[in-house]
Coordinates of C-alpha atoms in Angstrom, one line a residue:
Chain A
X1003 CA -32.2 -159.0 -76.1
X1004 CA -35.1 -158.9 -73.6
X1005 CA -37.9 -161.4 -74.3
X1006 CA -41.5 -160.6 -73.5
X1007 CA -44.3 -163.2 -73.6
X1008 CA -47.9 -162.2 -74.3
X1009 CA -50.1 -165.4 -74.6
X1010 CA -53.2 -163.3 -75.1
X1011 CA -52.0 -160.7 -77.6
X1012 CA -54.6 -158.2 -78.9
X1013 CA -55.3 -155.5 -81.5
X1014 CA -56.2 -152.6 -79.2
X1015 CA -58.6 -150.3 -81.0
X1016 CA -59.6 -146.9 -79.6
X1017 CA -62.8 -145.1 -80.8
X1018 CA -63.7 -141.5 -80.0
X1019 CA -67.5 -140.8 -80.0
X1020 CA -69.6 -137.9 -78.9
X1021 CA -71.5 -139.3 -75.9
X1022 CA -72.0 -143.1 -75.8
X1023 CA -75.7 -144.0 -75.3
X1024 CA -76.8 -147.6 -75.2
X1025 CA -79.2 -148.6 -78.0
X1026 CA -78.3 -145.5 -80.2
X1027 CA -76.2 -145.4 -83.3
X1028 CA -72.8 -143.6 -83.1
X1029 CA -70.5 -142.2 -85.7
X1030 CA -66.9 -142.8 -84.7
X1031 CA -64.9 -139.6 -85.2
X1032 CA -61.4 -141.1 -84.8
X1033 CA -60.0 -144.7 -84.9
X1034 CA -56.6 -145.7 -83.6
X1035 CA -55.1 -149.2 -83.7
X1036 CA -52.1 -150.5 -81.7
X1037 CA -50.6 -153.9 -81.0
X1038 CA -51.7 -154.8 -77.4
X1039 CA -51.6 -157.3 -74.6
X1040 CA -49.5 -156.6 -71.5
X1041 CA -46.2 -158.1 -72.8
X1042 CA -46.5 -156.2 -76.1
X1043 CA -47.0 -152.9 -74.1
X1044 CA -43.9 -153.8 -72.0
X1045 CA -41.9 -154.4 -75.2
X1046 CA -42.9 -151.1 -76.8
X1047 CA -41.8 -149.2 -73.6
X1048 CA -38.5 -151.2 -73.5
X1049 CA -37.8 -150.4 -77.2
X1050 CA -38.6 -146.7 -76.6
X1051 CA -35.9 -146.9 -73.8
X1052 CA -33.4 -148.2 -76.3
X1053 CA -33.5 -151.9 -75.6
X1054 CA -33.6 -154.7 -78.2
X1055 CA -36.8 -156.7 -77.5
X1056 CA -38.3 -159.8 -78.9
X1057 CA -42.1 -160.3 -78.6
X1058 CA -43.5 -163.8 -78.4
X1059 CA -47.0 -165.3 -77.7
X1060 CA -49.7 -166.2 -80.2
X1061 CA -51.0 -164.5 -83.4
X1062 CA -53.7 -165.5 -85.8
X1063 CA -56.1 -164.2 -88.5
X1064 CA -56.4 -160.7 -90.0
X1065 CA -56.1 -159.0 -86.6
X1066 CA -52.9 -160.9 -85.9
X1067 CA -51.4 -159.8 -89.2
X1068 CA -52.1 -156.1 -88.3
X1069 CA -50.5 -156.7 -84.9
X1070 CA -47.4 -158.3 -86.6
X1071 CA -47.2 -155.5 -89.2
X1072 CA -47.2 -152.8 -86.6
X1073 CA -44.7 -154.7 -84.4
X1074 CA -42.3 -155.1 -87.4
X1075 CA -42.6 -151.4 -88.0
X1076 CA -41.5 -150.6 -84.4
X1077 CA -37.7 -149.9 -84.1
X1078 CA -35.8 -152.4 -81.9
X1079 CA -38.8 -154.8 -81.7
X1080 CA -38.6 -158.3 -83.3
X1081 CA -41.8 -160.2 -83.9
X1082 CA -41.5 -163.9 -82.8
X1083 CA -45.2 -164.6 -82.3
X1084 CA -46.3 -168.2 -82.9
X1085 CA -49.2 -168.7 -85.4
X1086 CA -52.5 -170.2 -84.3
X1087 CA -55.6 -171.1 -86.3
X1088 CA -57.9 -168.7 -84.4
X1089 CA -57.9 -164.9 -84.8
X1090 CA -56.1 -162.6 -82.4
X1091 CA -58.7 -160.8 -80.3
X1092 CA -59.6 -157.2 -80.6
X1093 CA -60.2 -154.9 -77.6
X1094 CA -62.2 -151.8 -78.2
X1095 CA -62.0 -148.7 -76.0
X1096 CA -64.8 -146.3 -76.7
X1097 CA -63.7 -142.9 -75.4
X1098 CA -66.6 -140.5 -74.7
X1099 CA -65.4 -137.1 -76.0
X1100 CA -67.7 -135.2 -73.6
X1101 CA -66.6 -136.9 -70.3
X1102 CA -63.3 -138.6 -71.3
X1103 CA -64.6 -141.8 -69.8
X1104 CA -63.9 -145.1 -71.5
X1105 CA -66.2 -148.1 -72.2
X1106 CA -64.3 -151.3 -72.9
X1107 CA -65.3 -154.2 -75.1
X1108 CA -62.9 -157.2 -75.0
X1109 CA -63.1 -160.1 -77.3
X1110 CA -62.4 -163.5 -75.8
X1111 CA -59.5 -164.4 -78.2
X1112 CA -58.8 -167.7 -80.0
X1113 CA -58.8 -171.1 -78.3
X1114 CA -55.2 -172.4 -78.3
X1115 CA -55.0 -176.1 -79.2
X1116 CA -52.6 -178.5 -77.4
X1117 CA -50.4 -178.7 -80.6
X1118 CA -50.2 -174.9 -80.7
X1119 CA -49.3 -174.7 -77.0
X1120 CA -46.6 -177.3 -77.6
X1121 CA -45.2 -175.3 -80.6
X1122 CA -45.1 -172.2 -78.4
X1123 CA -43.1 -173.9 -75.6
X1124 CA -40.6 -175.1 -78.2
X1125 CA -40.2 -171.6 -79.7
X1126 CA -39.9 -170.1 -76.2
X1127 CA -37.1 -172.4 -75.2
X1128 CA -35.2 -171.5 -78.4
X1129 CA -35.7 -167.7 -77.8
X1130 CA -34.4 -168.0 -74.2
X1131 CA -30.9 -169.0 -75.5
X1132 CA -30.3 -165.4 -76.6
X1133 CA -32.4 -163.6 -73.9
X1134 CA -30.9 -161.5 -71.1
X1135 CA -34.2 -161.5 -69.2
X1136 CA -37.8 -162.5 -69.8
X1137 CA -41.2 -161.0 -68.8
X1138 CA -44.3 -163.3 -68.7
X1139 CA -47.3 -161.0 -68.9
X1140 CA -51.1 -161.0 -68.7
X1141 CA -54.0 -163.5 -68.7
X1142 CA -54.0 -166.9 -70.3
X1143 CA -56.1 -167.5 -73.5
X1144 CA -58.7 -170.3 -73.6
X1145 CA -57.0 -173.7 -74.1
X1146 CA -53.7 -172.8 -72.3
X1147 CA -53.4 -174.8 -69.0
X1148 CA -53.6 -172.9 -65.7
X1149 CA -50.1 -174.1 -64.8
X1150 CA -48.6 -172.5 -68.0
X1151 CA -46.7 -169.8 -66.3
X1152 CA -45.3 -172.2 -63.7
X1153 CA -43.8 -174.2 -66.6
X1154 CA -42.5 -171.1 -68.4
X1155 CA -40.8 -169.9 -65.2
X1156 CA -39.1 -173.2 -64.7
X1157 CA -37.9 -173.3 -68.3
X1158 CA -36.4 -169.8 -67.9
X1159 CA -34.7 -170.7 -64.6
X1160 CA -33.2 -173.8 -66.2
X1161 CA -31.9 -171.6 -69.0
X1162 CA -30.4 -169.2 -66.5
X1163 CA -32.5 -166.3 -67.6
X1164 CA -34.0 -163.9 -65.0
X1165 CA -37.8 -164.1 -65.2
X1166 CA -40.4 -161.4 -64.3
X1167 CA -44.0 -162.5 -63.9
X1168 CA -47.0 -160.1 -64.1
X1169 CA -50.3 -162.0 -64.0
X1170 CA -53.1 -162.7 -61.5
X1171 CA -55.3 -165.3 -59.9
X1172 CA -54.6 -169.0 -60.1
X1173 CA -51.9 -168.8 -62.8
X1174 CA -50.0 -166.4 -60.6
X1175 CA -50.4 -168.6 -57.5
X1176 CA -49.1 -171.6 -59.3
X1177 CA -46.2 -169.8 -61.0
X1178 CA -45.0 -168.1 -57.7
X1179 CA -44.3 -171.6 -56.4
X1180 CA -41.9 -172.1 -59.4
X1181 CA -39.8 -169.3 -57.9
X1182 CA -39.7 -166.5 -60.4
X1183 CA -37.1 -163.8 -59.9
X1184 CA -39.6 -161.0 -59.6
X1185 CA -43.4 -160.5 -59.6
X1186 CA -45.2 -157.2 -60.0
X1187 CA -48.7 -157.6 -58.6
X1188 CA -51.1 -154.6 -58.1
X1189 CA -52.9 -154.2 -54.7
X1190 CA -55.8 -156.5 -55.7
X1191 CA -53.6 -159.2 -57.2
X1192 CA -51.3 -159.2 -54.1
X1193 CA -54.2 -159.5 -51.7
X1194 CA -55.7 -162.3 -53.8
X1195 CA -52.4 -164.1 -53.7
X1196 CA -51.6 -163.7 -50.0
X1197 CA -55.0 -163.1 -48.4
X1198 CA -53.6 -160.0 -46.8
X1199 CA -54.7 -156.4 -47.6
X1200 CA -51.7 -155.0 -45.8
X1201 CA -49.1 -154.4 -48.5
X1202 CA -45.9 -154.5 -46.3
X1203 CA -47.0 -157.9 -44.9
X1204 CA -48.3 -159.2 -48.2
X1205 CA -45.1 -158.5 -50.1
X1206 CA -43.1 -160.4 -47.5
X1207 CA -45.7 -163.2 -47.7
X1208 CA -45.4 -163.4 -51.5
X1209 CA -41.6 -163.8 -51.1
X1210 CA -42.2 -166.7 -48.7
X1211 CA -44.4 -168.3 -51.3
X1212 CA -41.6 -168.4 -53.8
X1213 CA -41.0 -165.1 -55.5
X1214 CA -37.4 -163.9 -55.0
X1215 CA -38.4 -160.3 -55.2
X1216 CA -41.8 -158.6 -55.1
X1217 CA -42.6 -155.1 -56.4
X1218 CA -46.3 -154.2 -55.7
X1219 CA -47.8 -151.3 -57.8
X1220 CA -50.1 -149.4 -55.4
X1221 CA -51.5 -146.7 -57.8
X1222 CA -50.9 -143.2 -56.5
X1223 CA -49.0 -144.7 -53.5
X1224 CA -46.3 -145.7 -55.8
X1225 CA -44.2 -148.9 -55.7
X1226 CA -43.4 -151.1 -52.7
X1227 CA -40.5 -153.5 -53.1
X1228 CA -39.5 -156.5 -51.0
X1229 CA -36.2 -158.1 -52.2
X1230 CA -33.3 -160.1 -50.8
X1231 CA -31.2 -156.9 -50.9
X1232 CA -33.7 -154.8 -49.0
X1233 CA -37.1 -153.1 -48.9
X1234 CA -38.0 -149.8 -50.5
X1235 CA -40.9 -147.6 -51.4
X1236 CA -40.8 -145.3 -54.5
X1237 CA -43.5 -142.5 -54.7
X1238 CA -43.9 -140.0 -57.6
X1239 CA -44.1 -136.3 -56.6
X1240 CA -47.7 -135.7 -57.8
X1241 CA -50.8 -137.4 -59.1
X1242 CA -51.1 -137.2 -62.9
X1243 CA -54.5 -137.3 -64.4
X1244 CA -55.0 -139.2 -67.6
X1245 CA -55.3 -142.8 -68.8
X1246 CA -54.0 -145.3 -66.2
X1247 CA -54.2 -148.3 -68.7
X1248 CA -50.7 -149.5 -69.2
X1249 CA -49.2 -147.8 -66.2
X1250 CA -48.4 -151.3 -64.7
X1251 CA -46.9 -152.4 -68.0
X1252 CA -44.6 -149.3 -68.0
X1253 CA -43.5 -150.2 -64.4
X1254 CA -42.6 -153.7 -65.6
X1255 CA -40.5 -152.3 -68.4
X1256 CA -38.7 -150.0 -66.0
X1257 CA -38.0 -152.9 -63.6
X1258 CA -36.8 -155.2 -66.4
X1259 CA -34.6 -152.6 -68.1
X1260 CA -33.1 -151.8 -64.6
X1261 CA -32.4 -155.5 -64.1
X1262 CA -30.5 -156.1 -67.4
X1263 CA -28.6 -152.8 -66.8
X1264 CA -27.7 -154.1 -63.3
X1265 CA -28.9 -150.9 -61.6
X1266 CA -29.2 -150.8 -57.8
X1267 CA -32.8 -151.5 -56.6
X1268 CA -33.5 -147.8 -55.7
X1269 CA -32.6 -146.7 -59.2
X1270 CA -34.8 -149.4 -60.8
X1271 CA -37.7 -148.3 -58.6
X1272 CA -37.2 -144.7 -59.5
X1273 CA -37.2 -145.6 -63.2
X1274 CA -40.3 -147.8 -62.9
X1275 CA -42.3 -145.2 -60.9
X1276 CA -41.4 -142.4 -63.3
X1277 CA -42.3 -144.4 -66.4
X1278 CA -45.5 -145.6 -64.8
X1279 CA -46.5 -142.0 -64.0
X1280 CA -45.4 -140.7 -67.4
X1281 CA -47.5 -143.3 -69.2
X1282 CA -50.6 -141.9 -67.6
X1283 CA -50.2 -138.9 -69.8
X1284 CA -50.0 -141.0 -73.0
X1285 CA -53.2 -141.7 -74.9
X1286 CA -52.6 -145.5 -75.2
X1287 CA -51.0 -148.3 -73.3
X1288 CA -47.4 -149.1 -74.2
X1289 CA -46.4 -145.4 -74.7
X1290 CA -45.2 -142.7 -72.3
X1291 CA -44.6 -139.0 -72.3
X1292 CA -40.8 -138.7 -72.7
X1293 CA -40.6 -135.2 -71.3
X1294 CA -42.6 -136.1 -68.2
X1295 CA -40.5 -139.2 -67.7
X1296 CA -37.2 -137.2 -67.8
X1297 CA -38.6 -134.6 -65.4
X1298 CA -40.0 -137.2 -62.9
X1299 CA -36.9 -139.3 -62.7
X1300 CA -35.3 -136.6 -60.6
X1301 CA -38.3 -136.2 -58.4
X1302 CA -39.4 -139.7 -57.4
X1303 CA -38.8 -140.1 -53.6
X1304 CA -37.3 -143.5 -52.5
X1305 CA -37.2 -144.6 -48.9
X1306 CA -36.2 -147.9 -47.5
X1307 CA -33.5 -150.0 -46.0
X1308 CA -30.8 -152.4 -47.2
X1309 CA -31.0 -155.9 -45.7
X1310 CA -28.3 -157.0 -43.3
X1311 CA -25.8 -159.1 -45.3
Chain B
X1083 CA -74.8 -161.1 -114.0
X1084 CA -76.3 -158.4 -111.7
X1085 CA -73.9 -155.7 -110.5
X1086 CA -74.1 -154.1 -107.1
X1087 CA -72.1 -151.0 -106.2
X1088 CA -71.2 -150.3 -102.5
X1089 CA -68.9 -147.3 -102.3
X1090 CA -68.8 -147.5 -98.5
X1091 CA -68.2 -151.2 -98.0
X1092 CA -67.8 -152.4 -94.4
X1093 CA -66.8 -155.3 -92.2
X1094 CA -69.9 -155.7 -90.1
X1095 CA -69.0 -157.0 -86.6
X1096 CA -71.6 -158.2 -84.1
X1097 CA -70.7 -158.5 -80.4
X1098 CA -73.0 -160.1 -77.8
X1099 CA -72.5 -158.7 -74.3
X1100 CA -74.3 -159.1 -71.0
X1101 CA -75.8 -155.6 -70.4
X1102 CA -73.9 -152.7 -72.0
X1103 CA -73.1 -150.1 -69.4
X1104 CA -71.2 -146.9 -70.3
X1105 CA -67.7 -146.6 -68.6
X1106 CA -67.6 -150.3 -67.6
X1107 CA -65.5 -153.1 -69.0
X1108 CA -67.3 -155.9 -70.9
X1109 CA -66.4 -159.4 -71.9
X1110 CA -67.7 -160.1 -75.4
X1111 CA -69.3 -163.6 -75.4
X1112 CA -69.7 -164.0 -79.1
X1113 CA -68.1 -162.4 -82.2
X1114 CA -69.5 -162.6 -85.7
X1115 CA -68.1 -160.9 -88.9
X1116 CA -69.8 -160.4 -92.2
X1117 CA -69.1 -158.4 -95.3
X1118 CA -71.3 -155.3 -95.1
X1119 CA -72.6 -152.1 -96.7
X1120 CA -75.9 -152.0 -98.5
X1121 CA -74.9 -153.2 -101.9
X1122 CA -73.0 -156.1 -100.4
X1123 CA -76.1 -157.1 -98.4
X1124 CA -78.2 -156.9 -101.6
X1125 CA -75.6 -159.1 -103.4
X1126 CA -75.7 -161.8 -100.7
X1127 CA -79.5 -161.9 -100.9
X1128 CA -79.5 -162.1 -104.7
X1129 CA -76.9 -164.9 -104.6
X1130 CA -79.1 -166.8 -102.1
X1131 CA -82.0 -166.4 -104.6
X1132 CA -79.8 -168.1 -107.3
X1133 CA -78.5 -165.1 -109.2
X1134 CA -74.9 -164.6 -110.3
X1135 CA -73.8 -161.3 -108.7
X1136 CA -70.7 -159.1 -109.0
X1137 CA -69.8 -156.8 -106.1
X1138 CA -67.9 -153.6 -106.7
X1139 CA -67.0 -150.5 -104.7
X1140 CA -63.8 -149.9 -102.6
X1141 CA -61.7 -152.2 -100.4
X1142 CA -58.6 -151.5 -98.4
X1143 CA -56.5 -152.6 -95.4
X1144 CA -56.8 -155.7 -93.3
X1145 CA -60.6 -155.3 -92.9
X1146 CA -60.9 -155.0 -96.7
X1147 CA -59.1 -158.3 -97.1
X1148 CA -61.5 -160.0 -94.6
X1149 CA -64.4 -158.6 -96.6
X1150 CA -62.9 -159.9 -99.9
X1151 CA -62.1 -163.4 -98.4
X1152 CA -65.7 -163.8 -97.2
X1153 CA -67.2 -162.6 -100.5
X1154 CA -65.0 -165.0 -102.4
X1155 CA -66.2 -167.8 -100.2
X1156 CA -69.9 -166.9 -101.0
X1157 CA -71.4 -169.0 -103.9
X1158 CA -72.4 -167.1 -107.0
X1159 CA -70.7 -163.9 -105.7
X1160 CA -67.7 -162.4 -107.6
X1161 CA -65.5 -159.8 -105.9
X1162 CA -64.7 -156.9 -108.2
X1163 CA -63.9 -154.3 -105.4
X1164 CA -61.4 -151.6 -106.3
X1165 CA -58.3 -151.2 -104.0
X1166 CA -57.8 -148.0 -102.0
X1167 CA -55.0 -147.0 -99.7
X1168 CA -57.2 -146.4 -96.7
X1169 CA -58.8 -149.3 -94.7
X1170 CA -62.3 -150.5 -95.2
X1171 CA -64.4 -149.3 -92.2
X1172 CA -65.8 -151.5 -89.5
X1173 CA -69.3 -151.3 -88.1
X1174 CA -69.8 -152.7 -84.6
X1175 CA -73.3 -153.8 -83.4
X1176 CA -73.2 -154.5 -79.7
X1177 CA -76.2 -156.7 -78.9
X1178 CA -77.3 -156.6 -75.3
X1179 CA -78.1 -160.3 -74.3
X1180 CA -80.6 -159.1 -71.7
X1181 CA -82.7 -156.8 -73.7
X1182 CA -81.9 -157.7 -77.3
X1183 CA -81.2 -154.0 -78.0
X1184 CA -78.4 -153.0 -80.3
X1185 CA -75.9 -150.2 -79.8
X1186 CA -74.1 -149.3 -83.1
X1187 CA -70.6 -147.9 -83.6
X1188 CA -69.8 -147.0 -87.2
X1189 CA -66.3 -146.1 -88.3
X1190 CA -66.1 -143.3 -90.9
X1191 CA -64.3 -145.3 -93.6
X1192 CA -61.3 -144.3 -95.7
X1193 CA -61.0 -141.1 -97.7
X1194 CA -61.1 -141.9 -101.4
X1195 CA -58.6 -140.0 -103.5
X1196 CA -59.4 -138.5 -106.9
X1197 CA -57.2 -141.1 -108.6
X1198 CA -59.0 -143.9 -106.7
X1199 CA -62.4 -142.5 -107.7
X1200 CA -61.3 -142.3 -111.3
X1201 CA -60.1 -146.0 -111.2
X1202 CA -63.5 -147.0 -109.8
X1203 CA -65.4 -145.3 -112.6
X1204 CA -63.2 -147.1 -115.2
X1205 CA -63.8 -150.5 -113.5
X1206 CA -67.5 -149.8 -113.3
X1207 CA -67.8 -149.0 -117.0
X1208 CA -66.1 -152.2 -117.8
X1209 CA -68.3 -154.3 -115.5
X1210 CA -71.5 -152.8 -117.0
X1211 CA -70.7 -154.5 -120.4
X1212 CA -71.7 -157.9 -118.9
X1213 CA -74.4 -156.7 -116.4
X1214 CA -78.1 -157.3 -116.8
X1215 CA -78.9 -154.7 -114.1
X1216 CA -77.1 -152.6 -111.6
X1217 CA -77.9 -151.4 -108.0
X1218 CA -76.2 -148.3 -106.6
X1219 CA -76.5 -148.6 -102.8
X1220 CA -75.7 -146.6 -99.6
X1221 CA -73.8 -143.6 -98.5
X1222 CA -70.8 -142.0 -100.1
X1223 CA -67.4 -142.3 -98.4
X1224 CA -65.3 -139.2 -97.7
X1225 CA -63.6 -137.9 -100.9
X1226 CA -66.3 -139.1 -103.4
X1227 CA -68.1 -136.2 -105.0
X1228 CA -71.8 -135.6 -104.0
X1229 CA -72.8 -136.0 -107.7
X1230 CA -71.2 -139.5 -107.8
X1231 CA -74.4 -141.4 -108.2
X1232 CA -75.8 -139.0 -110.8
X1233 CA -72.7 -139.8 -112.9
X1234 CA -73.0 -143.6 -112.3
X1235 CA -76.7 -143.5 -113.3
X1236 CA -75.8 -141.8 -116.6
X1237 CA -73.1 -144.3 -117.3
X1238 CA -75.4 -147.2 -116.8
X1239 CA -78.2 -145.7 -118.9
X1240 CA -75.6 -145.0 -121.7
X1241 CA -74.7 -148.7 -121.5
X1242 CA -78.3 -149.7 -121.7
X1243 CA -78.2 -151.3 -118.2
X1244 CA -81.3 -150.8 -115.9
X1245 CA -80.2 -149.0 -112.8
X1246 CA -81.7 -149.1 -109.2
X1247 CA -80.7 -146.4 -106.8
X1248 CA -80.9 -146.7 -103.0
X1249 CA -79.4 -143.8 -101.2
X1250 CA -80.4 -140.6 -99.4
X1251 CA -80.0 -136.9 -99.0
X1252 CA -78.2 -134.7 -101.6
X1253 CA -76.6 -137.7 -103.5
X1254 CA -80.2 -139.1 -104.0
X1255 CA -81.6 -135.7 -105.1
X1256 CA -78.9 -135.2 -107.7
X1257 CA -79.0 -138.8 -109.0
X1258 CA -82.8 -138.7 -109.4
X1259 CA -82.4 -135.9 -111.9
X1260 CA -80.2 -138.3 -114.0
X1261 CA -83.3 -140.5 -114.5
X1262 CA -82.6 -143.8 -112.8
X1263 CA -85.0 -146.7 -113.6
X1264 CA -86.0 -147.3 -110.0
X1265 CA -85.4 -145.7 -106.6
X1266 CA -86.3 -147.4 -103.3
X1267 CA -86.4 -144.7 -100.6
X1268 CA -87.8 -145.3 -97.1
X1269 CA -90.4 -142.9 -95.6
X1270 CA -87.8 -140.5 -94.3
X1271 CA -85.7 -140.5 -97.5
X1272 CA -88.8 -139.9 -99.6
X1273 CA -90.0 -137.0 -97.5
X1274 CA -86.5 -135.5 -97.6
X1275 CA -86.4 -135.8 -101.4
X1276 CA -89.9 -134.4 -102.1
X1277 CA -90.8 -132.3 -99.0
X1278 CA -94.0 -134.3 -98.7
X1279 CA -94.8 -136.7 -95.8
X1280 CA -97.8 -138.1 -97.7
X1281 CA -96.3 -141.3 -99.4
X1282 CA -98.9 -141.5 -102.3
X1283 CA -98.2 -137.9 -103.3
X1284 CA -94.5 -138.2 -102.6
X1285 CA -93.9 -141.2 -104.8
X1286 CA -95.6 -139.4 -107.7
X1287 CA -93.5 -136.3 -107.0
X1288 CA -90.3 -138.4 -107.0
X1289 CA -91.3 -139.7 -110.5
X1290 CA -91.7 -136.2 -111.7
X1291 CA -88.2 -135.3 -110.5
X1292 CA -86.8 -138.0 -112.8
X1293 CA -87.2 -141.5 -111.3
X1294 CA -88.9 -143.8 -113.8
X1295 CA -90.3 -145.9 -111.0
X1296 CA -90.4 -145.4 -107.2
X1297 CA -90.9 -148.1 -104.6
X1298 CA -91.1 -146.7 -101.1
X1299 CA -90.4 -149.0 -98.2
X1300 CA -92.8 -148.0 -95.4
X1301 CA -91.8 -150.4 -92.6
X1302 CA -94.8 -152.4 -91.4
X1303 CA -97.0 -150.7 -93.9
X1304 CA -95.1 -152.6 -96.7
X1305 CA -94.1 -151.3 -100.1
X1306 CA -95.8 -148.5 -102.2
X1307 CA -95.0 -148.5 -105.9
X1308 CA -95.5 -145.8 -108.5
X1309 CA -94.4 -146.9 -112.0
X1310 CA -95.3 -146.1 -115.6
X1311 CA -97.2 -149.4 -115.7
X1312 CA -99.3 -148.6 -112.6
X1313 CA -99.5 -148.1 -108.9
X1314 CA -99.5 -150.8 -106.2
X1315 CA -99.2 -151.4 -102.5
X1316 CA -97.8 -154.7 -101.1
X1317 CA -98.3 -155.5 -97.4
X1318 CA -97.0 -158.6 -95.6
X1319 CA -99.6 -160.5 -93.5
X1320 CA -98.1 -159.9 -90.0
X1321 CA -95.5 -157.9 -88.2
X1322 CA -92.4 -159.9 -87.5
X1323 CA -90.2 -159.1 -84.5
X1324 CA -86.5 -159.2 -84.9
X1325 CA -83.6 -157.2 -86.5
X1326 CA -84.9 -154.7 -89.1
X1327 CA -81.3 -153.9 -90.3
X1328 CA -81.1 -155.1 -93.9
X1329 CA -84.8 -155.3 -94.5
X1330 CA -84.5 -152.5 -97.1
X1331 CA -81.5 -154.3 -98.7
X1332 CA -83.6 -157.5 -99.0
X1333 CA -86.4 -155.5 -100.7
X1334 CA -83.9 -154.1 -103.2
X1335 CA -82.7 -157.6 -104.0
X1336 CA -86.3 -158.7 -104.5
X1337 CA -87.0 -155.8 -106.9
X1338 CA -83.8 -156.3 -108.8
X1339 CA -84.2 -160.1 -109.2
X1340 CA -87.8 -159.5 -110.4
X1341 CA -86.6 -156.9 -112.9
X1342 CA -84.0 -159.2 -114.5
X1343 CA -86.5 -162.1 -114.5
X1344 CA -89.1 -159.7 -116.2
X1345 CA -91.8 -160.5 -113.6
X1346 CA -94.9 -158.4 -113.6
X1347 CA -94.8 -155.5 -111.1
X1348 CA -97.2 -157.2 -108.6
X1349 CA -95.0 -160.3 -108.5
X1350 CA -91.8 -158.2 -108.0
X1351 CA -93.5 -156.4 -105.1
X1352 CA -94.7 -159.7 -103.5
X1353 CA -91.1 -161.0 -103.6
X1354 CA -89.6 -157.8 -102.3
X1355 CA -92.1 -157.5 -99.4
X1356 CA -91.7 -161.2 -98.5
X1357 CA -87.9 -161.1 -98.6
X1358 CA -87.9 -157.9 -96.5
X1359 CA -90.1 -159.4 -93.8
X1360 CA -88.2 -162.7 -93.8
X1361 CA -84.9 -160.8 -93.3
X1362 CA -86.2 -159.4 -90.1
X1363 CA -85.9 -162.9 -88.6
X1364 CA -82.3 -163.3 -89.7
X1365 CA -79.6 -162.3 -87.2
X1366 CA -77.6 -160.2 -89.6
X1367 CA -78.2 -158.0 -92.7
X1368 CA -77.8 -159.6 -96.1
X1369 CA -79.5 -162.9 -94.9
X1370 CA -83.1 -164.0 -94.7
X1371 CA -85.0 -166.9 -93.2
X1372 CA -85.8 -169.1 -96.3
X1373 CA -88.8 -171.0 -94.7
X1374 CA -90.4 -167.7 -93.7
X1375 CA -89.8 -166.3 -97.2
X1376 CA -91.4 -169.3 -98.9
X1377 CA -94.4 -169.1 -96.6
X1378 CA -94.9 -165.3 -96.9
X1379 CA -94.7 -165.2 -100.7
X1380 CA -98.2 -166.7 -100.8
X1381 CA -99.5 -164.4 -98.2
X1382 CA -98.4 -160.9 -99.2
X1383 CA -101.5 -158.8 -100.2
X1384 CA -101.1 -156.7 -103.3
X1385 CA -103.6 -154.0 -104.2
X1386 CA -103.4 -151.4 -107.0
X1387 CA -104.3 -150.5 -110.5
X1388 CA -102.7 -150.7 -113.9
X1389 CA -102.2 -147.4 -115.8
X1390 CA -104.2 -146.6 -118.9
X1391 CA -102.0 -147.4 -121.9

């Protein structure tokens, strides 16, 4: 199975309202709830692609139970979240029916105690024994040390499990030094890591800092990959309008599934770019429009060069 | 015990944010959760006054479980909510830390099935056998017939239990004809019921439509009572600035506790006006500032006249 780690899981709630006005009272016309957090979104996309996935991270309180109930009801997804005393956070996306714009309210999430962090690391090490790959995704909740991902990368490498890392800031900087197999920064995260706003140069720099491979997600400019096997760029044929939340998570799922299926890099990038574009047409993160994906797979343009052996 | 009915119970969530801006992303700095809905607020105030209270209405889903857990943990409150398949609604109050203003997002709540509405009526009839008074509070959830409160008033009267009604619109108009012992409309609800914007005249008119007594809550102008025993006005000494949500629910609790304690009307009105004003200083509905209440009880001015026998 593929293991995804989401230390800051969430219950993602979407409200539809007619025109959000500060200081007014609004009747919500439609409520949807989905398990959320980046690694959970990655897991749902992987499962939709046919992979067996195990989800770990933290869960607590009534919101955590809803997240677990929904994960358990998802085919090919196994819930291996570790209990904490605090409650799993909610994120609320208020979608304005008039404009389509979204206002986001994100709860901070529970503070993880040292004992809970220790229990997670034990569970993680056990889960790695049956994992073909692991994705470490998203921000760190309060209480988890800033070097958390660096430690989790080292544990995966010691267990011989390929590790993909998708985070930002200081946790990313520290974990890159622990030599993950793949990182997937967006343009801002890559610039923050390397100090360079020039993606070609920055992806190379991120490799020098420790990442074996780097795939930068550059929005409408597609994906830029710097790997030991070569460098490529994958660009979808057209801009799609919709909800960009979760496009990065779909790209991670595409890269990870391509890795465990041992696809050549260009094929992995095509899959990741097509999934990412197709998820823009889905109403919530962690989902994608299957018809668009099938259609785009044949139309993503990949250019690049294989490294000299 | 006193019975309170809340057909549209809620989990009231309060978020504190720094400056709410539509289409932006906000980090919530503080999250509080309380059981909500008008009758639940009334019950919490009654319990704080020392009365044994039973709460009924509907509960469902993960949010319903949180409401029930919190009610069970409240001294002197008994949870007798009736289960439904749908989930109890959330209300979200987003408090802007800069301005103190509140933006409200209210979920619609579950649709009640005919079988669930029947089960509630059975449970209600059973609970009335040990009730000294009953309060019917708030709006009707989807699926409950518009004549619901009229039926519940008749059942209470048949059981010999005094019934207070606090609702609005067509459900109020129909239930008034069933001759409740007391209604507590605000200025808008009273005008909608009677067609008159002149409170003295409108309270008399509401009595002619069937209410035995009428206590109108007129905001800073206090309470206006029209009863078979006489007419009174009760005005708190000063305007208090704060959160007016729940002030009406505190007034209902004051009137209901005065009824079961068989206080004279002027004393009931003093208590209701003082509780209502003191609840403005509490951060959430269903609570009141005890010190302010004790102090205001001696300072509410009551004027009026006793009816000729």
